mmCIF file of C-alpha atoms in Angstrom:
data_model
loop_
_atom_site.group_PDB
_atom_site.id
_atom_site.type_symbol
_atom_site.label_atom_id
_atom_site.label_comp_id
_atom_site.label_asym_id
_atom_site.label_seq_id
_atom_site.Cartn_x
_atom_site.Cartn_y
_atom_site.Cartn_z
ATOM 1 C CA ASN A 1 145.158 93.600 73.225
ATOM 2 C CA LEU A 2 142.466 90.257 72.488
ATOM 3 C CA GLN A 3 138.945 91.541 73.471
ATOM 4 C CA TYR A 4 138.181 87.821 73.264
ATOM 5 C CA TRP A 5 139.812 84.595 74.624
ATOM 6 C CA PHE A 6 138.486 81.310 72.501
ATOM 7 C CA SER A 7 138.896 78.195 74.401
ATOM 8 C CA ALA A 8 138.629 74.201 72.801
ATOM 9 C CA PRO A 9 139.553 71.288 74.529
ATOM 10 C CA TRP A 10 142.375 69.679 73.630
ATOM 11 C CA LYS A 11 142.023 66.343 75.140
ATOM 12 C CA SER A 12 139.315 65.742 72.464
ATOM 13 C CA ARG A 13 141.501 66.871 69.340
ATOM 14 C CA LEU A 14 144.891 65.010 69.979
ATOM 15 C CA LYS A 15 145.269 61.865 69.381
ATOM 16 C CA MET A 16 148.674 60.001 69.588
ATOM 17 C CA GLY A 17 148.685 56.416 68.481
ATOM 18 C CA ILE A 18 151.787 53.716 69.617
ATOM 19 C CA SER A 19 152.103 50.703 69.562
ATOM 20 C CA LYS A 20 155.436 48.198 71.398
ATOM 21 C CA LYS A 21 154.848 46.204 68.121
ATOM 22 C CA LYS A 22 157.121 46.119 65.359
ATOM 23 C CA ILE A 23 156.494 47.002 62.387
ATOM 24 C CA SER A 24 158.278 44.594 59.979
ATOM 25 C CA PHE A 25 157.073 42.042 57.109
ATOM 26 C CA SER A 26 160.708 40.225 57.178
ATOM 27 C CA ASP A 27 161.437 39.447 61.063
ATOM 28 C CA PRO A 28 157.197 39.960 63.107
ATOM 29 C CA ASP A 29 156.811 39.354 66.318
ATOM 30 C CA THR A 30 158.175 35.553 67.522
ATOM 31 C CA PRO A 31 155.010 33.562 69.628
ATOM 32 C CA GLN A 32 157.046 34.445 72.717
ATOM 33 C CA THR A 33 156.818 38.934 71.528
ATOM 34 C CA MET A 34 153.248 37.728 70.938
ATOM 35 C CA TYR A 35 152.591 36.119 74.802
ATOM 36 C CA GLY A 36 153.988 39.127 76.340
ATOM 37 C CA LEU A 37 152.517 41.385 73.954
ATOM 38 C CA PHE A 38 148.508 39.373 74.897
ATOM 39 C CA PHE A 39 150.178 38.933 79.101
ATOM 40 C CA HIS A 40 150.087 42.518 79.542
ATOM 41 C CA GLN A 41 146.776 42.886 77.520
ATOM 42 C CA LEU A 42 145.145 41.063 80.393
ATOM 43 C CA VAL A 43 146.768 42.543 83.800
ATOM 44 C CA SER A 44 146.144 45.797 82.092
ATOM 45 C CA GLU A 45 142.066 45.145 82.400
ATOM 46 C CA ILE A 46 142.972 43.703 86.554
ATOM 47 C CA LYS A 47 141.310 46.266 88.727
ATOM 48 C CA VAL A 48 140.786 44.072 91.548
ATOM 49 C CA PRO A 49 141.514 40.340 93.016
ATOM 50 C CA VAL A 50 140.483 37.542 89.524
ATOM 51 C CA ASP A 51 140.443 33.860 89.805
ATOM 52 C CA SER A 52 142.617 33.840 87.170
ATOM 53 C CA GLU A 53 141.310 31.020 85.203
ATOM 54 C CA THR A 54 137.848 32.367 84.661
ATOM 55 C CA PHE A 55 139.136 35.597 83.610
ATOM 56 C CA VAL A 56 141.541 34.440 81.527
ATOM 57 C CA LYS A 57 139.356 31.727 79.350
ATOM 58 C CA THR A 58 136.861 34.591 80.366
ATOM 59 C CA HIS A 59 139.287 36.343 78.383
ATOM 60 C CA ALA A 60 141.020 34.650 75.533
ATOM 61 C CA VAL A 61 137.927 32.832 74.322
ATOM 62 C CA SER A 62 138.566 34.328 70.941
ATOM 63 C CA ALA A 63 142.527 34.016 70.917
ATOM 64 C CA ASN A 64 142.124 30.226 69.903
ATOM 65 C CA LEU A 65 145.045 29.842 72.235
ATOM 66 C CA ASP A 66 146.518 25.755 72.919
ATOM 67 C CA MET A 67 146.096 24.656 76.138
ATOM 68 C CA ALA A 68 150.312 25.205 77.256
ATOM 69 C CA VAL A 69 149.795 28.474 76.383
ATOM 70 C CA LEU A 70 145.865 28.489 78.165
ATOM 71 C CA LYS A 71 147.418 27.122 81.160
ATOM 72 C CA ARG A 72 151.047 29.197 81.334
ATOM 73 C CA LEU A 73 148.701 32.523 81.182
ATOM 74 C CA ILE A 74 146.510 31.439 84.084
ATOM 75 C CA ASP A 75 149.634 30.303 86.580
ATOM 76 C CA GLU A 76 151.494 33.282 85.672
ATOM 77 C CA ILE A 77 148.128 36.044 86.270
ATOM 78 C CA LYS A 78 147.955 33.565 89.237
ATOM 79 C CA MET A 79 151.103 34.757 90.120
ATOM 80 C CA PHE A 80 150.811 38.566 89.286
ATOM 81 C CA VAL A 81 147.596 38.748 91.457
ATOM 82 C CA ASP A 82 149.138 36.525 93.863
ATOM 83 C CA THR A 83 151.834 39.107 93.960
ATOM 84 C CA ALA A 84 149.293 41.646 93.887
ATOM 85 C CA ILE A 85 147.303 41.056 97.043
ATOM 86 C CA HIS A 86 150.484 40.772 98.777
ATOM 87 C CA TYR A 87 152.027 44.129 97.803
ATOM 88 C CA ASP A 88 148.750 45.553 98.355
ATOM 89 C CA TRP A 89 148.361 47.128 94.739
ATOM 90 C CA PHE A 90 144.593 46.768 94.127
ATOM 91 C CA SER A 91 144.485 50.020 96.967
ATOM 92 C CA LYS A 92 140.980 50.842 96.833
ATOM 93 C CA GLU A 93 142.467 54.313 98.031
ATOM 94 C CA ALA A 94 145.362 54.018 95.655
ATOM 95 C CA GLU A 95 144.651 55.672 91.597
ATOM 96 C CA THR A 96 146.101 52.940 89.416
ATOM 97 C CA VAL A 97 147.289 54.042 85.815
ATOM 98 C CA ASN A 98 147.557 51.440 83.607
ATOM 99 C CA GLU A 99 150.372 51.379 80.198
ATOM 100 C CA ALA A 100 150.137 55.265 81.241
ATOM 101 C CA GLU A 101 152.320 57.209 78.329
ATOM 102 C CA LEU A 102 155.072 59.823 80.668
ATOM 103 C CA LEU A 103 155.550 62.799 77.851
ATOM 104 C CA LEU A 104 159.197 63.686 77.731
ATOM 105 C CA THR A 105 160.675 67.352 77.725
ATOM 106 C CA ASP A 106 162.420 66.171 74.286
ATOM 107 C CA GLY A 107 159.639 64.850 72.980
ATOM 108 C CA SER A 108 160.111 60.810 74.023
ATOM 109 C CA ILE A 109 157.442 58.606 75.600
ATOM 110 C CA LEU A 110 157.698 55.700 78.325
ATOM 111 C CA ARG A 111 155.091 53.298 78.512
ATOM 112 C CA PRO A 112 155.619 52.154 82.947
ATOM 113 C CA ASP A 113 153.123 48.723 82.790
ATOM 114 C CA ARG A 114 151.194 49.695 85.644
ATOM 115 C CA LEU A 115 151.150 53.084 88.368
ATOM 116 C CA ILE A 116 149.497 52.979 91.839
ATOM 117 C CA LEU A 117 149.721 56.005 92.786
ATOM 118 C CA LYS A 118 148.225 57.802 96.252
ATOM 119 C CA ASN A 119 149.356 61.503 97.607
ATOM 120 C CA LYS A 120 152.514 62.182 96.533
ATOM 121 C CA SER A 121 153.567 58.389 97.331
ATOM 122 C CA ALA A 122 154.218 55.889 93.278
ATOM 123 C CA ILE A 123 154.712 52.366 93.054
ATOM 124 C CA VAL A 124 156.455 51.245 89.796
ATOM 125 C CA ILE A 125 155.312 47.710 87.948
ATOM 126 C CA ASP A 126 156.621 46.201 85.137
ATOM 127 C CA TYR A 127 155.997 42.991 83.813
ATOM 128 C CA LYS A 128 158.742 40.466 81.755
ATOM 129 C CA THR A 129 157.315 37.766 80.448
ATOM 130 C CA GLY A 130 160.802 36.707 79.418
ATOM 131 C CA THR A 131 164.020 36.222 80.552
ATOM 132 C CA GLU A 132 165.467 38.839 83.616
ATOM 133 C CA GLU A 133 167.462 41.518 82.030
ATOM 134 C CA PRO A 134 170.487 43.941 83.613
ATOM 135 C CA TYR A 135 168.816 47.012 81.198
ATOM 136 C CA HIS A 136 165.557 46.161 83.198
ATOM 137 C CA GLN A 137 166.542 47.986 86.589
ATOM 138 C CA LYS A 138 167.535 51.472 84.251
ATOM 139 C CA GLN A 139 163.727 50.673 83.351
ATOM 140 C CA VAL A 140 162.050 50.927 86.006
ATOM 141 C CA SER A 141 164.662 53.711 87.549
ATOM 142 C CA GLN A 142 164.650 55.529 84.457
ATOM 143 C CA TYR A 143 160.045 55.638 84.924
ATOM 144 C CA ALA A 144 160.573 56.532 88.755
ATOM 145 C CA SER A 145 163.012 59.297 87.989
ATOM 146 C CA VAL A 146 160.060 60.549 86.091
ATOM 147 C CA MET A 147 157.768 60.252 88.798
ATOM 148 C CA MET A 148 160.007 62.147 91.162
ATOM 149 C CA ALA A 149 160.092 64.300 88.379
ATOM 150 C CA MET A 150 155.987 64.680 88.224
ATOM 151 C CA GLY A 151 156.097 65.646 91.759
ATOM 152 C CA TYR A 152 155.764 61.626 94.240
ATOM 153 C CA THR A 153 158.413 62.341 96.147
ATOM 154 C CA ASP A 154 158.117 58.467 97.829
ATOM 155 C CA THR A 155 158.504 55.792 95.010
ATOM 156 C CA LYS A 156 159.302 52.310 94.921
ATOM 157 C CA MET A 157 159.602 50.636 91.872
ATOM 158 C CA PHE A 158 159.236 46.846 91.628
ATOM 159 C CA LEU A 159 159.830 44.475 88.102
ATOM 160 C CA VAL A 160 158.185 41.319 87.904
ATOM 161 C CA TYR A 161 158.578 38.268 86.469
ATOM 162 C CA PRO A 162 155.422 35.828 86.266
ATOM 163 C CA ALA A 163 157.634 33.099 84.318
ATOM 164 C CA LEU A 164 160.086 32.738 86.675
ATOM 165 C CA LYS A 165 157.174 33.580 90.002
ATOM 166 C CA LYS A 166 159.907 36.423 91.001
ATOM 167 C CA VAL A 167 159.601 39.850 91.997
ATOM 168 C CA VAL A 168 162.203 42.072 92.159
ATOM 169 C CA GLU A 169 162.108 45.145 94.572
ATOM 170 C CA VAL A 170 164.744 47.850 92.593
ATOM 171 C CA LEU A 171 166.865 49.680 94.461
ATOM 172 C CA ALA A 172 166.719 53.960 93.796
ATOM 173 C CA ALA A 173 171.031 54.283 93.167
#
């Protein structure tokens, strides 16, 4: 029998580092991959509607981007902000979690780009800076199944393709 129970907060002691970047000297990231990572980083910082031009220029100062990339970022961030306003993804009544790591029972981790949580409902949003691929819908469906297993009974899924100016609502299978 234990006489005393000793406990310490585990969150401050557990560190987990995961990166989407490939680690390879022979196959470095392509400019498109680097752009996608930068876009994701910027969008993860947007919590309320912003002016895309001011936001990008403020946050990309040290990135030393050429004018074409800067213009693309401004256009695509604007597309995201306009979409988020249209779908009410900036709702003050909901909690927004960017790049959340979902630990699965098998030890693997999923990382949806944005989750919007309110009561028992969840909205799963994934941004794609490249072309539309068939596996994208399976990917967000997997995120949604995890959210449903976590107790979010009303789950919606969206793929946002800023370069294509396209939003796809993924329906449950």
